[in-house]
C-alpha cells in the first residue's frame, strides 16, 4: 500500500526522501513522487512505475529545499499514471495520502460547485483543495489542515505541506499507520519506522484520530477536538536491523533461507528446550477456562491460523473458529463470554484484521495477537501479544513470517494442551523436543533446490496448477497455490485432497500438474488413493513427501521431492519451505518481479 515520507530538515531533502521511499518499496506501489519547498517555491517530480523512474526525473531536473514530502502510490482511485501520482497540489498546498477518503465524491462535487478544477482522478486531491480553500478564507496553515481533516471520512494517513511555511508539515492518522521520527534539529514523518531508519530510531506513533504539527524543533500532537495529546516516544527495534538482500537475488530468497534461524529464535522465546516444557509466558485469559477461540487473519497469516486450528483442536481439544478477517468483521459472529480472540498479522496493520479485532473489543472478549511488528496498531490494541521473531519481512509474499507464526501457534497449542490437561508431562516433553528439531529439518529442506528447480521449469510452461493435501497439508496446499499465483501469476488452486472428486477432478488432463503434499502420516494412504485418481486421468503428479512416503507411493510421478522424515506435529513448518521454494524458482524462471509482484501490497491498510 502507499508509503508516506516527510522531512523538515537541514540539508536538501529530495535525495533523503527517495532513500526513505526505497525502504517503503516493499509495501507495493505503482508510481511515486516528491515535493519540496525551496525558497518559497513549491515544486514536485512524479513518475509512473518504479522509483528508478522518479530518480531519473530528479536527476534530469533536481529539486532543492530542506523541507519536503514523498509518496509511493498503490492505486485505488484512478489508474497509476503521473497525473494521479502524489503529491497532489492545490494552490499553496501539497498533500500525500495513504488510504481511501470515502466521502471524496461528495466533497469533490462541493468543491467543483465552488469552481475548483481537478487535475487527477484521485480521492486525495480533494484534501489539497479543502486545505487550500481554508487558507484562502484566512486560516493559518495549521488551522486550515485541521478544518479540512474534520471534513474527511474514511481511512487516511496524510502529510500536508504549505507554501510560505518552510518549517511545518502537518500529519494525520485515521487508520493507516503514521510515525513521527525525532532527529537533531530535524523531524520526520513516515509510514513506518523502517522508512525512517537511516535518520532516527526515536519514534512516536500517532493513534487514530491524531494529527500532528511537525517542525524542525519538535512536534505537537492534537486530537480531533483540537486538544493537545501526549504520545510516548519509543526506540524502534526495526531500525537496528539492516534491511538488505545480503548475497541473495531477492528479499524473498533471503527470507526463505533465514527461516531455520528465525524459527529457532521464535521457538526459543516460547519453549524451554532444556526443561522440555512450554515457557511460562503470560496470557490475558486462561486456556483451561475458555470454551472457544476465534482466530481471524488475512492471506498467508489466515492459512497459518488454519493450521493452528487443526493443532489446537487435536492436541488441546479446544474448539476454534477461524475466519478470513474481511468476512469476520461483517458477519456479526456471536462471541460468548467464555471465548477469546486471536489475530494473526505479520504487519499488524492489515485493515480487515484490525477491524475484526475492534469488533471483538466491542464484544468484550480477551484479545491476543501474533504479530511480527511489535509497535503495530494490532499489537498496541491487543490485551496480549505473541511476537514472531522473524525480523523485518520485505518480500511481498510472506515466507519466514508464516513459519514463525506456525512456530508460535505450535507453542500456544502446547500451552493450551497443558492448561486443559490434554497432554501429559511426557507428551509435552516429546512435542517440545520435536519442535526443537524443526530448525534443523528446515535447514535440510533448503538443500532440496535442484529437484525443486526441475519442477519449477515444468511449472513455468503451464497455465494452471492444482495443489492437494489432507489435514494440516490442506492449508499448506492453499498456501502453495497462493504463493505460486502471487509471484508467478500462474493460476493455482489448493484443495483438500478428499474434495478432488467433488469438482476439481474435472480439470485434470495431461496439461495439469498436480502437486500433492503428503508426508507419510496417519492418512497418507488416503492421499495416495487420490493420487491414483489423478494418475488414472493422465494428470502429472509432483509428490512432496518424506523417505517413507516416497517408498510407499508406488506410482509414476513427474518428480518426487523427498524431505527428511519429520514428526507429524512439526511437518507443516518444514513442508512450508519446499512449497515456497517452488513458487520462488518458478517466478525467477518466468522473470516476474518476485519481491514486488504486480498489483500486490505488503501491508494492506485499506479494506
Ligand atoms: C498481504 C500480503 C500477504 C499477507 C497478507 C496479510 O496480502 O501480500 O503476504 O499474508 O497481506 O498481511 P498481514 O500483515 O496481516 O500478515
PDB file of C-alpha atoms in Angstrom, residues 66-288:
ATOM      1  CA  UNK A  66      15.206  21.384   3.091  1.00  0.00           C
ATOM      2  CA  UNK A  67      11.546  20.526   3.608  1.00  0.00           C
ATOM      3  CA  UNK A  68       9.600  18.006   1.573  1.00  0.00           C
ATOM      4  CA  UNK A  69       7.137  15.153   1.340  1.00  0.00           C
ATOM      5  CA  UNK A  70       7.257  11.973  -0.735  1.00  0.00           C
ATOM      6  CA  UNK A  71       4.995   9.085  -1.630  1.00  0.00           C
ATOM      7  CA  UNK A  72       4.800   5.666  -3.196  1.00  0.00           C
ATOM      8  CA  UNK A  73       1.295   5.113  -4.563  1.00  0.00           C
ATOM      9  CA  UNK A  74      -0.663   1.866  -4.740  1.00  0.00           C
ATOM     10  CA  UNK A  75      -3.568   2.839  -6.967  1.00  0.00           C
ATOM     11  CA  UNK A  76      -7.086   2.775  -5.563  1.00  0.00           C
ATOM     12  CA  UNK A  77      -8.907   5.695  -7.244  1.00  0.00           C
ATOM     13  CA  UNK A  78      -7.530   6.340 -10.729  1.00  0.00           C
ATOM     14  CA  UNK A  79      -5.012   4.476 -12.887  1.00  0.00           C
ATOM     15  CA  UNK A  80      -1.328   4.503 -11.911  1.00  0.00           C
ATOM     16  CA  UNK A  81      -0.142   7.353 -14.151  1.00  0.00           C
ATOM     17  CA  UNK A  82       1.823  10.533 -13.454  1.00  0.00           C
ATOM     18  CA  UNK A  83      -1.253  12.750 -13.097  1.00  0.00           C
ATOM     19  CA  UNK A  84      -2.639  10.531 -10.343  1.00  0.00           C
ATOM     20  CA  UNK A  85       0.722  10.153  -8.581  1.00  0.00           C
ATOM     21  CA  UNK A  86       1.163  12.078  -5.319  1.00  0.00           C
ATOM     22  CA  UNK A  87       1.978  14.702  -4.071  1.00  0.00           C
ATOM     23  CA  UNK A  88      -1.217  16.448  -5.121  1.00  0.00           C
ATOM     24  CA  UNK A  89      -1.195  20.221  -5.293  1.00  0.00           C
ATOM     25  CA  UNK A  90      -3.898  22.836  -4.849  1.00  0.00           C
ATOM     26  CA  UNK A  91      -2.572  26.376  -4.967  1.00  0.00           C
ATOM     27  CA  UNK A  92      -0.281  26.670  -1.880  1.00  0.00           C
ATOM     28  CA  UNK A  93      -0.860  23.147  -0.589  1.00  0.00           C
ATOM     29  CA  UNK A  94       0.816  19.780  -1.243  1.00  0.00           C
ATOM     30  CA  UNK A  95      -0.603  16.506   0.065  1.00  0.00           C
ATOM     31  CA  UNK A  96       0.398  12.843   0.180  1.00  0.00           C
ATOM     32  CA  UNK A  97      -2.087  10.244   1.361  1.00  0.00           C
ATOM     33  CA  UNK A  98      -2.364   6.564   2.195  1.00  0.00           C
ATOM     34  CA  UNK A  99      -5.893   5.167   2.440  1.00  0.00           C
ATOM     35  CA  UNK A 100      -9.289   5.969   0.979  1.00  0.00           C
ATOM     36  CA  UNK A 101     -11.338   9.143   1.519  1.00  0.00           C
ATOM     37  CA  UNK A 102     -14.774   7.537   1.480  1.00  0.00           C
ATOM     38  CA  UNK A 103     -16.756  10.759   1.072  1.00  0.00           C
ATOM     39  CA  UNK A 104     -14.500  12.076  -1.685  1.00  0.00           C
ATOM     40  CA  UNK A 105     -17.157  12.252  -4.416  1.00  0.00           C
ATOM     41  CA  UNK A 106     -19.454  14.330  -2.194  1.00  0.00           C
ATOM     42  CA  UNK A 107     -16.510  16.631  -1.326  1.00  0.00           C
ATOM     43  CA  UNK A 108     -15.422  16.824  -4.963  1.00  0.00           C
ATOM     44  CA  UNK A 109     -18.931  17.883  -6.040  1.00  0.00           C
ATOM     45  CA  UNK A 110     -18.942  20.543  -3.349  1.00  0.00           C
ATOM     46  CA  UNK A 111     -15.521  21.855  -4.414  1.00  0.00           C
ATOM     47  CA  UNK A 112     -16.453  21.760  -8.102  1.00  0.00           C
ATOM     48  CA  UNK A 113     -19.508  23.848  -7.313  1.00  0.00           C
ATOM     49  CA  UNK A 114     -17.032  26.323  -5.783  1.00  0.00           C
ATOM     50  CA  UNK A 115     -15.188  26.474  -9.102  1.00  0.00           C
ATOM     51  CA  UNK A 116     -12.349  24.078  -8.274  1.00  0.00           C
ATOM     52  CA  UNK A 117     -10.871  22.271 -11.280  1.00  0.00           C
ATOM     53  CA  UNK A 118      -9.436  18.834 -10.559  1.00  0.00           C
ATOM     54  CA  UNK A 119      -6.327  17.572 -12.278  1.00  0.00           C
ATOM     55  CA  UNK A 120      -6.427  13.924 -11.188  1.00  0.00           C
ATOM     56  CA  UNK A 121      -8.899  11.096 -10.692  1.00  0.00           C
ATOM     57  CA  UNK A 122      -7.781  10.528  -7.108  1.00  0.00           C
ATOM     58  CA  UNK A 123      -9.702  10.854  -3.876  1.00  0.00           C
ATOM     59  CA  UNK A 124      -6.627  12.539  -2.368  1.00  0.00           C
ATOM     60  CA  UNK A 125      -6.861  15.704  -4.414  1.00  0.00           C
ATOM     61  CA  UNK A 126      -9.979  16.807  -2.513  1.00  0.00           C
ATOM     62  CA  UNK A 127      -7.852  17.056   0.640  1.00  0.00           C
ATOM     63  CA  UNK A 128      -5.457  19.522  -1.019  1.00  0.00           C
ATOM     64  CA  UNK A 129      -8.347  21.653  -2.271  1.00  0.00           C
ATOM     65  CA  UNK A 130     -10.134  21.612   1.092  1.00  0.00           C
ATOM     66  CA  UNK A 131      -6.987  22.868   2.824  1.00  0.00           C
ATOM     67  CA  UNK A 132      -6.381  25.483   0.096  1.00  0.00           C
ATOM     68  CA  UNK A 133      -9.934  26.781   0.498  1.00  0.00           C
ATOM     69  CA  UNK A 134      -9.442  27.222   4.253  1.00  0.00           C
ATOM     70  CA  UNK A 135      -6.171  29.073   3.634  1.00  0.00           C
ATOM     71  CA  UNK A 136      -7.909  31.379   1.175  1.00  0.00           C
ATOM     72  CA  UNK A 137     -10.540  32.067   3.813  1.00  0.00           C
ATOM     73  CA  UNK A 138      -7.792  33.341   6.072  1.00  0.00           C
ATOM     74  CA  UNK A 139      -6.999  30.344   8.279  1.00  0.00           C
ATOM     75  CA  UNK A 140      -3.428  29.680   9.396  1.00  0.00           C
ATOM     76  CA  UNK A 141      -1.774  26.652   7.803  1.00  0.00           C
ATOM     77  CA  UNK A 142      -2.257  24.525  10.889  1.00  0.00           C
ATOM     78  CA  UNK A 143      -5.895  25.547  11.314  1.00  0.00           C
ATOM     79  CA  UNK A 144      -6.605  25.070   7.606  1.00  0.00           C
ATOM     80  CA  UNK A 145      -5.340  21.485   7.835  1.00  0.00           C
ATOM     81  CA  UNK A 146      -7.403  20.847  10.975  1.00  0.00           C
ATOM     82  CA  UNK A 147     -10.578  22.231   9.404  1.00  0.00           C
ATOM     83  CA  UNK A 148     -10.058  20.078   6.323  1.00  0.00           C
ATOM     84  CA  UNK A 149      -9.416  16.971   8.422  1.00  0.00           C
ATOM     85  CA  UNK A 150     -12.763  17.427  10.145  1.00  0.00           C
ATOM     86  CA  UNK A 151     -14.470  17.011   6.768  1.00  0.00           C
ATOM     87  CA  UNK A 152     -12.862  13.674   5.913  1.00  0.00           C
ATOM     88  CA  UNK A 153     -14.439  10.242   6.308  1.00  0.00           C
ATOM     89  CA  UNK A 154     -12.602   7.016   5.639  1.00  0.00           C
ATOM     90  CA  UNK A 155      -9.101   5.726   6.185  1.00  0.00           C
ATOM     91  CA  UNK A 156      -6.142   8.020   5.893  1.00  0.00           C
ATOM     92  CA  UNK A 157      -2.605   8.791   6.803  1.00  0.00           C
ATOM     93  CA  UNK A 158      -1.700  12.229   5.431  1.00  0.00           C
ATOM     94  CA  UNK A 159       1.229  14.590   5.194  1.00  0.00           C
ATOM     95  CA  UNK A 160       0.487  18.192   4.197  1.00  0.00           C
ATOM     96  CA  UNK A 161       2.958  20.945   3.272  1.00  0.00           C
ATOM     97  CA  UNK A 162       2.232  24.646   2.654  1.00  0.00           C
ATOM     98  CA  UNK A 163       3.917  27.305   0.510  1.00  0.00           C
ATOM     99  CA  UNK A 164       5.078  30.056   2.872  1.00  0.00           C
ATOM    100  CA  UNK A 165       5.610  27.593   5.755  1.00  0.00           C
ATOM    101  CA  UNK A 166       9.191  26.387   5.463  1.00  0.00           C
ATOM    102  CA  UNK A 167       9.103  24.861   8.938  1.00  0.00           C
ATOM    103  CA  UNK A 168       5.834  22.911   9.047  1.00  0.00           C
ATOM    104  CA  UNK A 169       4.425  19.606   7.871  1.00  0.00           C
ATOM    105  CA  UNK A 170       1.052  18.517   9.198  1.00  0.00           C
ATOM    106  CA  UNK A 171       0.474  14.779   9.517  1.00  0.00           C
ATOM    107  CA  UNK A 172      -2.764  12.989  10.370  1.00  0.00           C
ATOM    108  CA  UNK A 173      -3.847   9.452  11.020  1.00  0.00           C
ATOM    109  CA  UNK A 174      -7.152   7.656  10.893  1.00  0.00           C
ATOM    110  CA  UNK A 175      -6.491   4.008  10.087  1.00  0.00           C
ATOM    111  CA  UNK A 176      -3.237   3.540   8.154  1.00  0.00           C
ATOM    112  CA  UNK A 177      -0.154   3.994  10.326  1.00  0.00           C
ATOM    113  CA  UNK A 178       1.963   7.134  10.564  1.00  0.00           C
ATOM    114  CA  UNK A 179       5.075   7.594  12.668  1.00  0.00           C
ATOM    115  CA  UNK A 180       6.923  10.747  13.689  1.00  0.00           C
ATOM    116  CA  UNK A 181      10.724  10.461  13.792  1.00  0.00           C
ATOM    117  CA  UNK A 182      12.728  12.668  16.160  1.00  0.00           C
ATOM    118  CA  UNK A 183      16.093  13.961  14.908  1.00  0.00           C
ATOM    119  CA  UNK A 184      18.568  16.582  15.991  1.00  0.00           C
ATOM    120  CA  UNK A 185      17.202  19.826  14.572  1.00  0.00           C
ATOM    121  CA  UNK A 186      15.299  17.713  12.035  1.00  0.00           C
ATOM    122  CA  UNK A 187      11.972  15.928  12.236  1.00  0.00           C
ATOM    123  CA  UNK A 188      10.429  13.240  10.083  1.00  0.00           C
ATOM    124  CA  UNK A 189       7.150  11.572   9.175  1.00  0.00           C
ATOM    125  CA  UNK A 190       6.955   8.052   7.785  1.00  0.00           C
ATOM    126  CA  UNK A 191       4.542   5.195   7.227  1.00  0.00           C
ATOM    127  CA  UNK A 192       6.738   3.026   9.416  1.00  0.00           C
ATOM    128  CA  UNK A 193       9.954   3.020  11.398  1.00  0.00           C
ATOM    129  CA  UNK A 194      11.803   1.152   8.634  1.00  0.00           C
ATOM    130  CA  UNK A 195      11.356   4.171   6.330  1.00  0.00           C
ATOM    131  CA  UNK A 196      12.933   6.429   8.916  1.00  0.00           C
ATOM    132  CA  UNK A 197      15.684   4.007   9.935  1.00  0.00           C
ATOM    133  CA  UNK A 198      18.559   5.916   8.252  1.00  0.00           C
ATOM    134  CA  UNK A 199      17.576   9.092  10.109  1.00  0.00           C
ATOM    135  CA  UNK A 200      16.456   8.101  13.574  1.00  0.00           C
ATOM    136  CA  UNK A 201      15.201   5.283  15.766  1.00  0.00           C
ATOM    137  CA  UNK A 202      13.356   7.612  18.157  1.00  0.00           C
ATOM    138  CA  UNK A 203       9.758   7.205  17.053  1.00  0.00           C
ATOM    139  CA  UNK A 204       6.324   8.391  18.156  1.00  0.00           C
ATOM    140  CA  UNK A 205       3.361   6.530  16.660  1.00  0.00           C
ATOM    141  CA  UNK A 206       0.223   8.523  16.027  1.00  0.00           C
ATOM    142  CA  UNK A 207      -3.018   6.950  17.169  1.00  0.00           C
ATOM    143  CA  UNK A 208      -6.273   7.005  15.215  1.00  0.00           C
ATOM    144  CA  UNK A 209      -7.775  10.478  15.285  1.00  0.00           C
ATOM    145  CA  UNK A 210      -4.410  12.149  15.979  1.00  0.00           C
ATOM    146  CA  UNK A 211      -2.923  14.905  13.885  1.00  0.00           C
ATOM    147  CA  UNK A 212       0.482  16.452  14.309  1.00  0.00           C
ATOM    148  CA  UNK A 213       2.331  19.660  13.517  1.00  0.00           C
ATOM    149  CA  UNK A 214       5.951  18.737  12.804  1.00  0.00           C
ATOM    150  CA  UNK A 215       8.646  21.436  12.914  1.00  0.00           C
ATOM    151  CA  UNK A 216      12.464  21.287  12.996  1.00  0.00           C
ATOM    152  CA  UNK A 217      12.427  21.942  16.726  1.00  0.00           C
ATOM    153  CA  UNK A 218       9.844  19.266  17.626  1.00  0.00           C
ATOM    154  CA  UNK A 219       6.225  18.296  17.264  1.00  0.00           C
ATOM    155  CA  UNK A 220       2.818  18.801  18.788  1.00  0.00           C
ATOM    156  CA  UNK A 221       0.090  16.159  18.575  1.00  0.00           C
ATOM    157  CA  UNK A 222      -3.616  17.024  18.777  1.00  0.00           C
ATOM    158  CA  UNK A 223      -6.860  15.080  18.792  1.00  0.00           C
ATOM    159  CA  UNK A 224      -9.849  15.795  16.585  1.00  0.00           C
ATOM    160  CA  UNK A 225     -11.213  18.193  19.190  1.00  0.00           C
ATOM    161  CA  UNK A 226      -8.040  20.234  18.657  1.00  0.00           C
ATOM    162  CA  UNK A 227      -6.745  19.391  22.142  1.00  0.00           C
ATOM    163  CA  UNK A 228      -3.033  18.577  22.608  1.00  0.00           C
ATOM    164  CA  UNK A 229      -2.397  14.899  23.398  1.00  0.00           C
ATOM    165  CA  UNK A 230       0.700  13.100  24.681  1.00  0.00           C
ATOM    166  CA  UNK A 231       2.059  10.078  22.837  1.00  0.00           C
ATOM    167  CA  UNK A 232       5.085   8.165  24.009  1.00  0.00           C
ATOM    168  CA  UNK A 233       8.428   8.340  22.255  1.00  0.00           C
ATOM    169  CA  UNK A 234       9.905   4.871  21.729  1.00  0.00           C
ATOM    170  CA  UNK A 235      13.123   3.340  20.447  1.00  0.00           C
ATOM    171  CA  UNK A 236      12.236   1.391  17.327  1.00  0.00           C
ATOM    172  CA  UNK A 237      13.681  -2.105  17.154  1.00  0.00           C
ATOM    173  CA  UNK A 238      13.220  -2.261  13.386  1.00  0.00           C
ATOM    174  CA  UNK A 239      15.802   0.435  12.862  1.00  0.00           C
ATOM    175  CA  UNK A 240      18.661  -1.532  14.308  1.00  0.00           C
ATOM    176  CA  UNK A 241      18.197  -4.218  11.686  1.00  0.00           C
ATOM    177  CA  UNK A 242      19.868  -3.804   8.360  1.00  0.00           C
ATOM    178  CA  UNK A 243      17.299  -4.323   5.655  1.00  0.00           C
ATOM    179  CA  UNK A 244      19.197  -5.515   2.610  1.00  0.00           C
ATOM    180  CA  UNK A 245      19.336  -8.584   0.402  1.00  0.00           C
ATOM    181  CA  UNK A 246      22.767  -9.789   1.538  1.00  0.00           C
ATOM    182  CA  UNK A 247      24.096 -12.200  -1.083  1.00  0.00           C
ATOM    183  CA  UNK A 248      20.658 -13.083  -2.347  1.00  0.00           C
ATOM    184  CA  UNK A 249      18.996 -12.091  -5.616  1.00  0.00           C
ATOM    185  CA  UNK A 250      15.732 -11.244  -3.919  1.00  0.00           C
ATOM    186  CA  UNK A 251      14.441 -10.478  -0.444  1.00  0.00           C
ATOM    187  CA  UNK A 252      12.160 -13.482  -0.809  1.00  0.00           C
ATOM    188  CA  UNK A 253      15.126 -15.796  -1.375  1.00  0.00           C
ATOM    189  CA  UNK A 254      16.922 -14.288   1.604  1.00  0.00           C
ATOM    190  CA  UNK A 255      13.833 -14.625   3.781  1.00  0.00           C
ATOM    191  CA  UNK A 256      13.301 -18.259   2.757  1.00  0.00           C
ATOM    192  CA  UNK A 257      16.893 -19.004   3.762  1.00  0.00           C
ATOM    193  CA  UNK A 258      16.618 -17.163   7.062  1.00  0.00           C
ATOM    194  CA  UNK A 259      13.875 -19.495   8.234  1.00  0.00           C
ATOM    195  CA  UNK A 260      15.879 -22.043  10.244  1.00  0.00           C
ATOM    196  CA  UNK A 261      17.353 -19.197  12.292  1.00  0.00           C
ATOM    197  CA  UNK A 262      14.111 -17.234  12.719  1.00  0.00           C
ATOM    198  CA  UNK A 263      12.082 -20.352  13.575  1.00  0.00           C
ATOM    199  CA  UNK A 264      14.722 -21.178  16.157  1.00  0.00           C
ATOM    200  CA  UNK A 265      14.587 -17.678  17.705  1.00  0.00           C
ATOM    201  CA  UNK A 266      10.814 -17.766  17.803  1.00  0.00           C
ATOM    202  CA  UNK A 267      10.562 -21.228  19.326  1.00  0.00           C
ATOM    203  CA  UNK A 268      13.218 -20.384  21.912  1.00  0.00           C
ATOM    204  CA  UNK A 269      11.060 -17.460  23.028  1.00  0.00           C
ATOM    205  CA  UNK A 270       8.121 -19.733  23.861  1.00  0.00           C
ATOM    206  CA  UNK A 271       9.697 -23.046  24.827  1.00  0.00           C
ATOM    207  CA  UNK A 272      12.136 -24.145  27.471  1.00  0.00           C
ATOM    208  CA  UNK A 273      14.166 -26.626  25.449  1.00  0.00           C
ATOM    209  CA  UNK A 274      16.363 -27.681  28.360  1.00  0.00           C
ATOM    210  CA  UNK A 275      13.423 -28.364  30.655  1.00  0.00           C
ATOM    211  CA  UNK A 276      11.307 -29.883  27.869  1.00  0.00           C
ATOM    212  CA  UNK A 277       8.363 -27.621  28.685  1.00  0.00           C
ATOM    213  CA  UNK A 278       6.466 -24.737  27.210  1.00  0.00           C
ATOM    214  CA  UNK A 279       7.802 -21.474  28.708  1.00  0.00           C
ATOM    215  CA  UNK A 280       5.968 -19.547  31.368  1.00  0.00           C
ATOM    216  CA  UNK A 281       4.693 -16.664  29.225  1.00  0.00           C
ATOM    217  CA  UNK A 282       1.713 -14.532  30.214  1.00  0.00           C
ATOM    218  CA  UNK A 283      -1.756 -14.776  28.672  1.00  0.00           C
ATOM    219  CA  UNK A 284      -4.714 -12.417  29.182  1.00  0.00           C
ATOM    220  CA  UNK A 285      -7.011 -15.435  29.605  1.00  0.00           C
ATOM    221  CA  UNK A 286      -6.807 -18.944  30.979  1.00  0.00           C
ATOM    222  CA  UNK A 287      -6.806 -21.669  28.315  1.00  0.00           C
ATOM    223  CA  UNK A 288      -8.401 -24.009  30.850  1.00  0.00           C
TER     224      UNK A 288
END
